[in-house]
Coordinates of C-alpha atoms in Angstrom, one line a residue:
Chain A
M178 CA 0.0 0.0 0.0
A179 CA 1.4 3.3 -1.1
E180 CA 0.9 5.4 2.0
F181 CA 1.4 9.2 1.9
A182 CA 0.9 9.5 -1.8
K183 CA -1.1 12.5 -2.9
T184 CA -4.6 11.3 -3.4
F185 CA -7.4 12.7 -5.5
D186 CA -9.8 10.2 -4.1
Y187 CA -12.0 12.7 -2.2
G188 CA -14.8 10.2 -1.7
P189 CA -18.0 9.2 -3.6
D190 CA -20.1 12.1 -2.2
A191 CA -17.8 14.9 -3.3
I192 CA -19.3 17.9 -5.1
I193 CA -16.7 20.7 -4.7
L194 CA -13.7 18.4 -5.4
K195 CA -15.5 16.0 -7.7
G196 CA -13.6 14.8 -10.8
L197 CA -10.4 16.7 -10.0
D198 CA -7.1 15.2 -11.0
G199 CA -4.7 18.1 -10.3
S200 CA -4.4 19.2 -13.9
N201 CA -8.0 20.0 -14.8
W202 CA -8.2 23.4 -13.0
R203 CA -8.5 25.7 -15.9
L204 CA -11.6 27.6 -17.1
K205 CA -12.4 25.2 -19.9
D206 CA -12.2 22.2 -17.6
Y207 CA -14.4 23.9 -15.1
E208 CA -16.9 24.8 -17.7
S209 CA -17.0 21.2 -18.8
R210 CA -18.1 20.4 -15.2
A211 CA -21.1 22.7 -15.5
G212 CA -18.9 25.6 -14.3
Y213 CA -20.4 29.1 -14.4
A214 CA -23.8 27.5 -15.2
A215 CA -25.1 28.9 -11.9
L216 CA -24.0 32.4 -12.7
K217 CA -25.5 32.2 -16.2
K218 CA -28.7 30.9 -14.8
I219 CA -29.0 33.8 -12.4
L220 CA -28.3 36.4 -15.1
R221 CA -30.3 34.7 -17.8
D222 CA -33.4 34.1 -15.6
G223 CA -33.0 37.5 -14.0
L224 CA -33.0 36.0 -10.5
K225 CA -33.3 38.8 -7.9
P226 CA -30.5 39.2 -5.3
E227 CA -33.0 38.3 -2.5
D228 CA -33.9 35.1 -4.4
V229 CA -30.3 34.1 -4.3
I230 CA -30.0 34.8 -0.6
A231 CA -33.3 32.8 0.0
E232 CA -31.8 29.8 -1.8
V233 CA -28.6 29.9 0.2
K234 CA -30.7 30.2 3.4
K235 CA -32.8 27.2 2.3
S236 CA -29.6 25.1 1.8
A237 CA -28.6 25.5 5.5
L238 CA -25.0 26.2 4.4
R239 CA -23.0 27.2 7.4
G240 CA -19.6 28.9 7.4
R241 CA -16.9 26.5 6.7
G242 CA -14.1 28.5 8.3
G243 CA -14.7 27.5 11.8
A244 CA -17.6 29.3 13.4
G245 CA -20.4 27.6 11.4
F246 CA -22.5 30.7 11.1
P247 CA -25.5 30.4 8.7
T248 CA -24.2 31.9 5.4
G249 CA -27.6 33.1 4.1
L250 CA -28.3 34.9 7.3
K251 CA -24.8 36.6 7.2
W252 CA -25.5 37.8 3.6
S253 CA -28.8 39.3 4.7
F254 CA -27.0 41.5 7.2
M255 CA -25.5 43.5 4.4
P256 CA -27.2 46.9 4.0
R257 CA -29.0 46.8 0.7
S258 CA -29.1 50.4 -0.2
F259 CA -25.8 51.6 1.2
P260 CA -24.5 54.6 -0.8
G261 CA -20.9 53.9 -1.8
A262 CA -18.5 51.0 -1.9
K263 CA -19.2 47.6 -0.3
Y264 CA -16.7 44.8 -0.2
L265 CA -16.7 41.0 -0.5
V266 CA -13.7 39.2 1.1
C267 CA -12.8 35.5 0.9
N268 CA -10.8 34.1 3.8
S269 CA -8.3 31.7 2.3
D270 CA -5.8 32.4 5.1
E271 CA -5.7 28.7 6.0
G272 CA -3.3 28.3 8.9
E273 CA -5.3 26.5 11.7
P274 CA -3.0 23.5 12.4
G275 CA -4.5 20.5 10.7
T276 CA -6.5 22.4 8.1
F277 CA -5.5 22.1 4.4
K278 CA -8.8 21.9 2.6
D279 CA -9.0 25.4 1.0
R280 CA -5.7 24.8 -0.6
D281 CA -7.1 22.0 -2.7
I282 CA -9.9 24.3 -3.8
L283 CA -7.5 27.1 -4.7
R284 CA -5.1 24.9 -6.7
Y285 CA -7.4 22.3 -8.2
N286 CA -10.7 24.1 -8.6
P287 CA -10.1 27.8 -8.4
H288 CA -13.0 28.7 -10.6
V289 CA -15.6 27.2 -8.3
L290 CA -14.5 29.8 -5.7
I291 CA -14.5 32.6 -8.3
E292 CA -18.0 31.7 -9.4
G293 CA -19.2 31.5 -5.8
M294 CA -17.8 34.9 -5.1
I295 CA -19.4 36.4 -8.2
I296 CA -22.8 35.0 -7.1
A297 CA -22.3 36.3 -3.6
A298 CA -21.4 39.8 -4.9
Y299 CA -24.5 39.8 -7.1
A300 CA -26.6 38.8 -4.1
M301 CA -25.3 41.6 -1.9
G302 CA -24.8 44.3 -4.6
I303 CA -21.0 44.4 -4.2
A304 CA -18.6 45.6 -6.9
V305 CA -15.2 44.7 -5.5
G306 CA -13.8 41.6 -3.8
Y307 CA -10.5 40.3 -2.4
N308 CA -9.3 36.8 -1.8
Y309 CA -6.9 36.7 1.1
I310 CA -4.6 33.7 0.5
H311 CA -2.2 32.2 3.1
G312 CA 1.3 33.4 2.3
E313 CA 2.9 30.0 2.7
I314 CA 1.1 28.5 -0.4
W315 CA 2.7 30.9 -2.9
S316 CA 2.3 28.7 -6.0
D317 CA -1.4 28.4 -5.2
Y318 CA -1.6 32.2 -5.0
D319 CA 0.0 32.5 -8.4
R320 CA -2.4 29.9 -9.8
F321 CA -5.4 31.8 -8.4
E322 CA -4.1 35.0 -10.1
E323 CA -4.0 33.0 -13.4
A324 CA -7.5 31.7 -12.9
L325 CA -8.7 35.3 -12.3
E326 CA -7.1 36.4 -15.6
E327 CA -9.0 33.6 -17.3
A328 CA -12.3 34.6 -15.8
R329 CA -11.7 38.3 -16.8
A330 CA -10.8 37.3 -20.3
A331 CA -14.0 35.2 -20.6
G332 CA -16.2 38.1 -19.3
Y333 CA -17.1 36.5 -16.0
L334 CA -15.3 39.2 -14.1
G335 CA -15.1 43.0 -14.7
E336 CA -17.4 45.5 -16.2
K337 CA -20.9 44.4 -17.4
I338 CA -20.5 40.7 -16.7
L339 CA -21.9 38.6 -19.6
G340 CA -23.4 41.7 -21.1
T341 CA -25.6 42.6 -18.2
D342 CA -25.5 45.7 -15.9
F343 CA -23.8 43.7 -13.2
S344 CA -20.1 44.4 -12.6
F345 CA -17.7 42.8 -10.2
Q346 CA -13.9 42.8 -9.9
L347 CA -12.0 40.3 -7.8
H348 CA -8.4 40.5 -6.7
A349 CA -5.9 38.2 -4.9
F350 CA -4.1 39.3 -1.8
H351 CA -1.4 37.3 0.0
G352 CA -0.6 37.0 3.7
F353 CA 3.0 36.6 4.8
G354 CA 3.0 34.5 7.9
A355 CA 0.5 35.5 10.6
Y356 CA -2.0 32.9 11.8
I357 CA -4.1 35.7 13.4
C358 CA -5.0 37.1 10.0
G359 CA -7.4 34.1 9.7
E360 CA -9.5 36.1 12.2
E361 CA -11.8 38.2 10.0
T362 CA -11.1 41.7 11.3
A363 CA -7.4 41.0 11.6
L364 CA -7.6 40.0 7.9
L365 CA -9.3 43.3 7.1
E366 CA -6.5 45.2 8.9
S367 CA -4.0 43.2 6.9
I368 CA -5.6 44.1 3.6
E369 CA -5.5 47.7 4.7
G370 CA -1.7 47.3 5.0
K371 CA -1.4 47.2 8.7
K372 CA -0.4 44.7 11.4
G373 CA -3.1 42.0 11.6
Q374 CA -4.6 42.9 15.0
P375 CA -8.2 42.0 15.4
R376 CA -10.8 44.8 15.9
F377 CA -13.2 45.1 18.7
K378 CA -16.7 44.0 17.7
P379 CA -19.2 45.6 17.4
P380 CA -19.2 47.2 14.9
F381 CA -19.3 44.0 12.8
P382 CA -17.9 44.0 9.3
A383 CA -21.3 44.1 7.8
S384 CA -21.6 47.7 8.9
F385 CA -17.9 48.7 9.3
G386 CA -15.5 46.4 7.4
L387 CA -12.8 47.0 4.8
Y388 CA -11.8 50.7 4.6
G389 CA -14.7 51.3 7.0
K390 CA -17.3 50.0 4.4
P391 CA -19.9 47.3 4.7
T392 CA -18.1 44.0 4.1
T393 CA -18.9 40.3 4.0
I394 CA -16.3 37.7 4.7
N395 CA -16.7 34.1 4.1
N396 CA -14.4 31.1 4.0
T397 CA -13.2 29.6 0.7
E398 CA -15.1 26.4 1.1
T399 CA -18.3 28.4 1.9
F400 CA -18.1 30.3 -1.4
A401 CA -17.2 27.1 -3.3
A402 CA -20.5 25.5 -2.2
V403 CA -22.6 28.3 -3.6
P404 CA -22.6 27.4 -7.4
Y405 CA -24.0 23.9 -6.6
I406 CA -26.7 25.5 -4.4
I407 CA -27.8 27.8 -7.2
R408 CA -27.5 25.1 -9.9
E409 CA -29.2 22.3 -8.1
G410 CA -31.2 24.2 -5.6
G411 CA -30.9 24.8 -1.8
E412 CA -33.1 21.9 -1.1
A413 CA -30.8 19.5 -2.9
F414 CA -27.8 20.8 -1.0
L415 CA -29.6 20.5 2.3
N416 CA -30.6 17.0 1.6
L417 CA -27.0 16.0 1.2
G418 CA -26.5 16.6 4.9
K419 CA -28.8 16.8 7.9
P420 CA -31.3 19.4 9.0
N421 CA -29.5 22.5 10.1
N422 CA -26.3 20.9 8.7
G423 CA -26.7 21.2 4.9
G424 CA -24.4 19.8 2.3
T425 CA -21.0 18.1 2.1
K426 CA -18.0 19.2 4.1
L427 CA -14.3 18.9 3.4
F428 CA -12.4 17.2 6.2
S429 CA -8.7 17.4 6.3
V430 CA -7.5 14.3 8.0
S431 CA -3.9 14.4 9.4
G432 CA -1.8 12.7 12.0
N433 CA -1.4 9.0 12.6
V434 CA -3.6 7.7 9.7
A435 CA -2.5 5.7 6.7
R436 CA -3.7 8.2 4.1
P437 CA -3.7 11.8 5.3
G438 CA -5.6 14.0 3.0
N439 CA -8.9 15.7 2.2
Y440 CA -12.1 13.9 2.1
E441 CA -15.4 15.4 1.1
V442 CA -18.3 13.7 2.8
K443 CA -22.0 14.4 3.6
L444 CA -22.4 16.2 7.0
G445 CA -23.4 13.6 9.5
T446 CA -21.1 10.9 8.2
P447 CA -19.8 8.8 11.1
F448 CA -16.2 9.5 12.1
A449 CA -15.5 5.8 11.8
K450 CA -16.3 6.0 8.1
L451 CA -14.1 9.0 7.6
L452 CA -11.2 7.3 9.3
E453 CA -11.7 4.3 7.1
M454 CA -11.6 6.6 4.0
A455 CA -8.3 7.9 5.3
G456 CA -6.9 4.3 5.3
G457 CA -7.5 3.7 9.0
M458 CA -4.8 4.0 11.7
R459 CA -1.2 4.0 10.4
G460 CA 0.5 0.7 11.3
G461 CA -2.8 -0.6 12.6
R462 CA -2.3 1.1 16.0
K463 CA -4.9 2.0 18.5
I464 CA -6.6 5.4 18.3
K465 CA -6.1 7.5 21.4
G466 CA -7.5 11.0 20.7
V467 CA -8.9 13.1 18.0
I468 CA -9.0 16.9 17.6
P469 CA -12.1 17.1 15.4
G470 CA -12.1 20.7 14.1
G471 CA -8.6 22.2 14.0
S472 CA -6.1 22.7 16.8
S473 CA -8.2 25.3 18.6
M474 CA -10.9 22.8 19.4
P475 CA -11.1 20.5 22.4
V476 CA -9.6 17.0 21.9
I477 CA -12.0 14.1 22.2
K478 CA -11.0 10.6 23.4
G479 CA -10.5 8.0 20.7
D480 CA -13.2 5.6 21.8
V481 CA -15.8 8.4 22.2
M482 CA -14.9 9.7 18.8
M483 CA -15.5 6.3 17.1
S484 CA -19.2 6.7 17.9
I485 CA -19.6 10.3 16.8
D486 CA -21.0 11.7 13.5
M487 CA -19.2 14.4 11.7
D488 CA -21.6 17.4 11.8
Y489 CA -21.8 20.7 13.7
D490 CA -24.4 19.6 16.2
S491 CA -23.2 16.1 16.9
I492 CA -19.6 17.3 17.7
A493 CA -20.9 20.1 19.8
K494 CA -22.9 17.6 21.8
A495 CA -19.7 15.6 22.4
G496 CA -18.1 18.8 23.9
S497 CA -16.0 20.0 21.0
M498 CA -16.6 21.8 17.7
L499 CA -16.5 20.9 14.0
G500 CA -14.5 24.1 13.5
S501 CA -12.6 24.2 10.2
G502 CA -13.0 20.4 9.6
A503 CA -9.4 19.6 10.4
V504 CA -9.3 16.2 12.0
I505 CA -6.0 15.5 13.8
V506 CA -5.8 11.8 14.7
M507 CA -3.4 10.7 17.4
D508 CA -2.5 7.1 18.2
E509 CA -1.6 5.2 21.4
D510 CA 2.1 6.1 21.2
T511 CA 1.4 9.9 21.2
C512 CA 2.4 11.7 24.4
M513 CA -0.5 13.9 25.1
V514 CA 1.7 16.3 27.2
K515 CA 4.0 16.8 24.3
A516 CA 1.1 17.3 21.9
A517 CA -0.4 19.9 24.2
E518 CA 3.0 21.5 24.6
R519 CA 3.4 21.9 20.8
L520 CA 0.0 23.5 20.4
A521 CA 0.5 25.8 23.4
Y522 CA 3.8 26.9 21.8
F523 CA 1.9 27.7 18.5
Y524 CA -0.6 30.0 20.2
F525 CA 2.2 31.7 22.2
E526 CA 4.1 32.3 18.9
E527 CA 1.0 33.5 17.1
S528 CA -0.6 35.8 19.7
C529 CA -0.8 39.2 18.2
G530 CA 0.1 40.8 21.5
Q531 CA -2.8 43.2 21.7
C532 CA -4.7 41.8 24.8
T533 CA -2.7 41.1 28.0
P534 CA -4.5 37.9 29.0
C535 CA -3.6 36.3 25.6
R536 CA -0.1 37.8 25.1
E537 CA 1.1 36.9 28.6
G538 CA -1.2 33.9 29.2
T539 CA -0.2 31.9 26.1
G540 CA 3.4 32.2 27.2
W541 CA 2.6 31.0 30.6
L542 CA 0.6 28.1 29.3
Y543 CA 3.4 27.1 27.1
R544 CA 6.1 27.4 29.8
I545 CA 4.1 25.4 32.3
I546 CA 3.4 22.5 29.9
H547 CA 7.0 22.7 28.8
R548 CA 8.4 22.2 32.3
I549 CA 6.0 19.3 32.9
E550 CA 7.1 17.7 29.6
H551 CA 10.7 18.2 30.6
G552 CA 10.4 16.6 34.0
L553 CA 10.3 19.8 36.0
G554 CA 6.6 20.0 36.7
R555 CA 5.0 20.5 40.1
Q556 CA 1.9 18.9 41.6
E557 CA 0.1 22.2 41.6
D558 CA 0.8 22.9 37.9
L559 CA -2.3 21.3 36.6
D560 CA -4.6 23.5 38.7
L561 CA -2.5 26.4 37.7
L562 CA -2.9 25.6 34.0
L563 CA -6.7 25.3 34.4
N564 CA -6.8 28.5 36.4
L565 CA -4.8 30.3 33.7
A566 CA -7.0 28.9 31.0
D567 CA -10.0 30.5 32.8
Q568 CA -8.2 33.8 33.1
I569 CA -7.6 33.9 29.3
Q570 CA -10.8 32.5 27.9
G571 CA -13.5 35.1 27.2
R572 CA -11.3 38.0 28.2
T573 CA -9.8 38.9 24.9
I574 CA -10.8 40.8 21.8
C575 CA -10.7 37.9 19.5
A576 CA -11.0 34.1 19.8
L577 CA -7.3 33.4 19.8
G578 CA -7.3 33.5 23.6
D579 CA -10.1 30.9 23.7
A580 CA -8.3 28.9 21.0
A581 CA -5.3 28.7 23.3
A582 CA -7.2 27.9 26.4
M583 CA -9.7 25.4 25.2
P584 CA -7.3 22.7 24.0
V585 CA -5.2 22.9 27.2
R586 CA -8.3 22.4 29.3
A587 CA -9.4 19.4 27.2
F588 CA -6.0 17.8 27.2
V589 CA -5.7 18.1 30.9
K590 CA -9.3 16.9 31.5
N591 CA -9.1 13.9 29.1
Y592 CA -5.5 12.8 29.8
R593 CA -4.9 14.0 33.3
E594 CA -3.2 10.7 34.3
E595 CA -0.5 11.3 31.7
F596 CA 0.2 14.8 33.0
E597 CA 0.3 13.5 36.5
Y598 CA 2.6 10.6 35.5
H599 CA 4.9 13.1 33.8
I600 CA 5.1 15.2 37.0
A601 CA 5.6 12.2 39.3
H602 CA 8.0 10.2 37.1
K603 CA 9.6 13.0 35.1
R604 CA 9.1 11.1 31.8
C605 CA 6.5 10.0 29.3
M606 CA 3.9 7.4 30.0
V607 CA 4.2 6.2 26.4
G608 CA 7.9 5.7 26.0
P609 CA 10.5 8.0 24.5
G610 CA 9.9 10.2 21.5
G611 CA 6.3 11.2 22.2
Y612 CA 5.2 11.0 18.6
S613 CA 4.8 7.6 16.9
T614 CA 6.8 8.3 13.8
R615 CA 8.4 4.9 13.6
H616 CA 6.5 4.0 10.5
V617 CA 6.9 7.3 8.8
A618 CA 10.2 6.8 7.1
E619 CA 9.0 3.5 5.7
S620 CA 5.8 5.1 4.4
L621 CA 7.6 8.0 2.8
A622 CA 9.9 5.6 1.0
M623 CA 6.8 4.0 -0.5
A624 CA 5.2 7.2 -1.5
A625 CA 4.9 7.4 -5.2
E626 CA 4.6 11.1 -6.1
Chain B
M246 CA 16.9 52.4 -5.1
L247 CA 13.8 50.4 -5.9
S248 CA 14.5 48.7 -9.2
P249 CA 12.3 49.4 -12.2
Q250 CA 11.2 45.8 -12.1
A251 CA 10.2 46.1 -8.5
K252 CA 8.3 49.3 -9.2
Q253 CA 6.5 47.7 -12.1
K254 CA 5.4 44.8 -9.9
I255 CA 4.3 47.2 -7.1
D256 CA 2.4 49.3 -9.6
R257 CA 0.5 46.2 -10.7
E258 CA -0.5 45.5 -7.1
L259 CA -1.6 49.1 -6.6
T260 CA -4.2 48.7 -9.3
K261 CA -6.1 46.3 -7.0
Y262 CA -6.9 49.0 -4.4
P263 CA -8.8 52.3 -4.3
A264 CA -6.5 55.2 -5.3
D265 CA -6.6 56.6 -1.7
Q266 CA -5.6 53.2 -0.2
K267 CA -2.1 52.7 -1.5
Q268 CA -1.0 51.3 1.9
S269 CA -2.8 48.1 1.0
A270 CA 0.0 47.3 -1.3
V271 CA 2.6 47.3 1.4
M272 CA 2.5 43.5 2.1
S273 CA 3.2 42.7 -1.5
A274 CA 5.7 45.5 -1.9
L275 CA 7.8 44.2 0.9
A276 CA 7.6 40.7 -0.5
I277 CA 8.7 42.0 -3.9
V278 CA 11.7 43.9 -2.6
Q279 CA 12.6 41.0 -0.3
D280 CA 12.8 38.7 -3.3
E281 CA 15.2 41.2 -4.8
Y282 CA 17.5 41.9 -1.8
G283 CA 17.0 38.7 0.2
W284 CA 16.0 40.7 3.3
L285 CA 14.5 44.0 4.4
S286 CA 17.0 46.6 5.5
S287 CA 15.6 49.8 7.0
E288 CA 16.8 51.7 3.9
V289 CA 14.8 49.4 1.6
M290 CA 11.7 49.7 3.9
D291 CA 12.1 53.5 3.8
E292 CA 12.1 53.3 0.0
V293 CA 8.8 51.4 0.2
A294 CA 7.3 53.9 2.6
Q295 CA 8.2 56.7 0.3
Y296 CA 6.9 54.9 -2.8
L297 CA 3.6 54.2 -1.1
G298 CA 3.3 57.5 0.7
M299 CA 3.1 56.1 4.1
P300 CA 5.0 56.7 7.4
Q301 CA 8.2 54.7 7.7
I302 CA 7.1 53.4 11.1
A303 CA 3.9 51.9 9.5
V304 CA 6.1 49.9 7.1
Y305 CA 8.3 48.7 10.0
E306 CA 5.2 47.6 11.9
V307 CA 4.1 45.4 9.0
A308 CA 7.6 44.0 8.4
T309 CA 8.1 43.0 12.0
F310 CA 4.6 41.6 12.5
Y311 CA 4.5 39.0 9.7
N312 CA 7.1 36.3 10.2
M313 CA 8.0 35.6 6.5
Y314 CA 9.8 38.9 6.2
N315 CA 13.5 38.6 6.8
L316 CA 14.7 41.4 9.1
K317 CA 18.3 40.4 8.7
P318 CA 20.4 38.7 6.0
M319 CA 19.7 35.0 5.6
G320 CA 21.6 32.2 4.0
K321 CA 21.2 31.8 0.2
S322 CA 18.4 29.4 1.0
K323 CA 16.1 29.9 4.0
I324 CA 14.6 26.6 4.8
T325 CA 11.5 26.7 7.0
V326 CA 10.3 23.4 8.4
C327 CA 6.9 23.0 9.9
T328 CA 7.0 21.2 13.3
N329 CA 3.5 21.9 14.4
L330 CA 1.5 19.0 15.8
P331 CA -0.1 17.5 12.7
C332 CA 3.2 17.6 10.9
A333 CA 5.1 16.3 14.0
L334 CA 2.8 13.2 14.0
S335 CA 3.9 12.5 10.4
G336 CA 7.6 13.1 10.7
G337 CA 8.0 16.9 10.6
V338 CA 10.2 17.0 13.7
D339 CA 12.3 14.1 12.5
A340 CA 12.9 15.9 9.2
A341 CA 13.9 19.0 11.1
E342 CA 16.3 17.0 13.3
Y343 CA 17.8 15.4 10.2
L344 CA 18.4 18.8 8.6
K345 CA 19.9 20.2 11.8
K346 CA 22.4 17.3 11.9
K347 CA 23.1 17.4 8.2
L348 CA 23.7 21.1 8.1
G349 CA 25.3 21.4 11.5
V350 CA 23.0 24.3 12.6
D351 CA 20.2 24.9 15.0
W352 CA 17.1 26.9 14.5
R353 CA 17.7 30.5 13.2
E354 CA 21.3 29.7 12.4
T355 CA 23.1 29.9 9.1
T356 CA 25.7 27.5 7.8
A357 CA 29.3 28.7 7.8
D358 CA 29.3 28.8 3.9
G359 CA 26.3 31.1 4.0
N360 CA 24.2 28.6 2.0
F361 CA 21.5 27.7 4.4
T362 CA 19.5 29.2 7.2
L363 CA 17.2 26.9 9.1
V364 CA 13.9 28.2 10.6
E365 CA 11.2 26.5 12.6
G366 CA 7.9 27.2 10.9
E367 CA 4.3 27.2 12.0
C368 CA 1.3 25.7 10.2
M369 CA 1.6 26.2 6.4
G370 CA -1.8 24.7 5.7
A371 CA -0.3 21.6 4.1
C372 CA -0.5 19.1 7.0
G373 CA -1.5 16.2 4.7
D374 CA 1.8 16.4 2.9
A375 CA 4.0 16.3 6.0
P376 CA 6.9 16.6 6.3
V377 CA 6.6 20.0 4.7
L378 CA 9.2 22.8 4.2
L379 CA 9.5 26.1 2.4
V380 CA 12.6 27.2 0.5
N381 CA 12.9 31.0 0.5
N382 CA 9.2 31.3 1.5
K383 CA 7.8 30.5 -2.0
R384 CA 8.7 27.0 -2.9
M385 CA 7.0 24.3 -0.9
C386 CA 8.5 20.9 -0.8
S387 CA 6.2 18.0 0.4
F388 CA 6.6 14.5 1.7
M389 CA 10.2 15.2 2.6
S390 CA 11.9 11.9 3.4
N391 CA 15.6 11.9 4.4
E392 CA 16.4 10.9 0.8
K393 CA 14.5 13.8 -0.6
L394 CA 16.1 16.1 1.9
D395 CA 19.5 15.0 0.8
K396 CA 18.6 15.6 -2.8
L397 CA 17.2 19.1 -2.1
I398 CA 20.3 20.2 -0.1
E399 CA 22.5 19.0 -2.9
E400 CA 20.4 20.9 -5.4
L401 CA 20.4 24.1 -3.4
K402 CA 24.2 24.1 -2.6

């Protein structure tokens, strides 16, 4: 079995990533997959903006970036008769550890995103949009620029789209290494050419966004779902998933699985099925824990996870969140103290420094877990960690503070015996190393790229 | 001091924003001049400030906030390895350790011949391809086994 090879097998239920092979990303390929048919339908049939929003509401599409906010509702917040510029922004600043789904949309199906944004712009009466792309995926940024050129040349973007009175221009913007810019108001600051420090809300972007103008920001995958919704109907999209959890969802599966990669499944698909699609556990080892929605979400114990369905409401019931759909799978050889330490370091590194509880607290969280991991922990450290998490969570302008605090609390709660063992015995419960990478070298050797 | 080529590229970026929002091009302008000089000296940043009509301090703020900007000279190839949790679970840390040993440097150090600087990276949004690294910010290398690391280093020497 060739583990680790790049896979285009996104699963039988895929709609956004259906039929992609890595090379068929161009406009003509997209058009042969019914691309831009939704836009043409809107313009040909003279669908009203409010009809488009109603269709999106019917689909129960929820924001795919992490918060899961109903998309149609968000679109309806935009002032309809605002005099002056309004902006549409796509958040492709994908840097939540474990998340790599938007990248596959950008590089393998960029036009589905462009079409989704054009439709959104039409629905909200917006003339200019930006796609903020993670700086680390530069070749995908370049490709997106190329796709934009194709769309402009074909008359899908620019003045008087397809001969109608509707005009919309879309541009690519790149980040350059700041996780915080995935937060929507930090992202807006970044487009304005500033440090990416989140704004205090309210006012929300729908009233005061980019350059102080009404702005709607959605995730890449959210926009990418829109053409299908318009083409096939909101009802059809809703029926792919569950009530209140419409459609398919891309899950980025990483960690100790045989085939890390993206899988697009119907919302409500059992986790066990998703794990099977990802080839099961690497080396057949036992599952110990899963972070179901990106590194900011609470970890769930492996045996609990095996009985959970992958949708917003089911995962919330289990005490975590679907988040961005990044599923980080850890096996029995993973030291949970070390795992928590690495995540704590990440938030410490990425805190923007604006709010004291986060700027100082993330450093303390990291240093305390670091000393436990390195055999210098004290008995009282676990309570100190939980107390610290309480002092950070809910006390900052943006959610990065919560994102740092929630995983720590869940790691300590679910794997307290490992932390205690570390403090008492000054070493790992699971043997040296902490990460089970024994099989990695072997797997990489087999990878046929 | 900004080269005509750099100015041309910056001008293209400027067309993306409203005429009174030239500062929006600072992120790309800094990336463009960094590609040319390898790092951002304060002289270069001042040039960018002047070109975009913004205060110098506002340019420094951006350059120091985003971690892909080089605030001091780097080796010919800056290699950034992701060691975040999802990558670590699939050999990211092992790849980093292998490179440290092979190049004889630790994080943020440059080899004596000036060829390589090794940097610890945070999530690059490519966790499924671990181990993942970036060469000079823009070239991503995936599934980096020790053999592929050997080949890459040989190529970049």
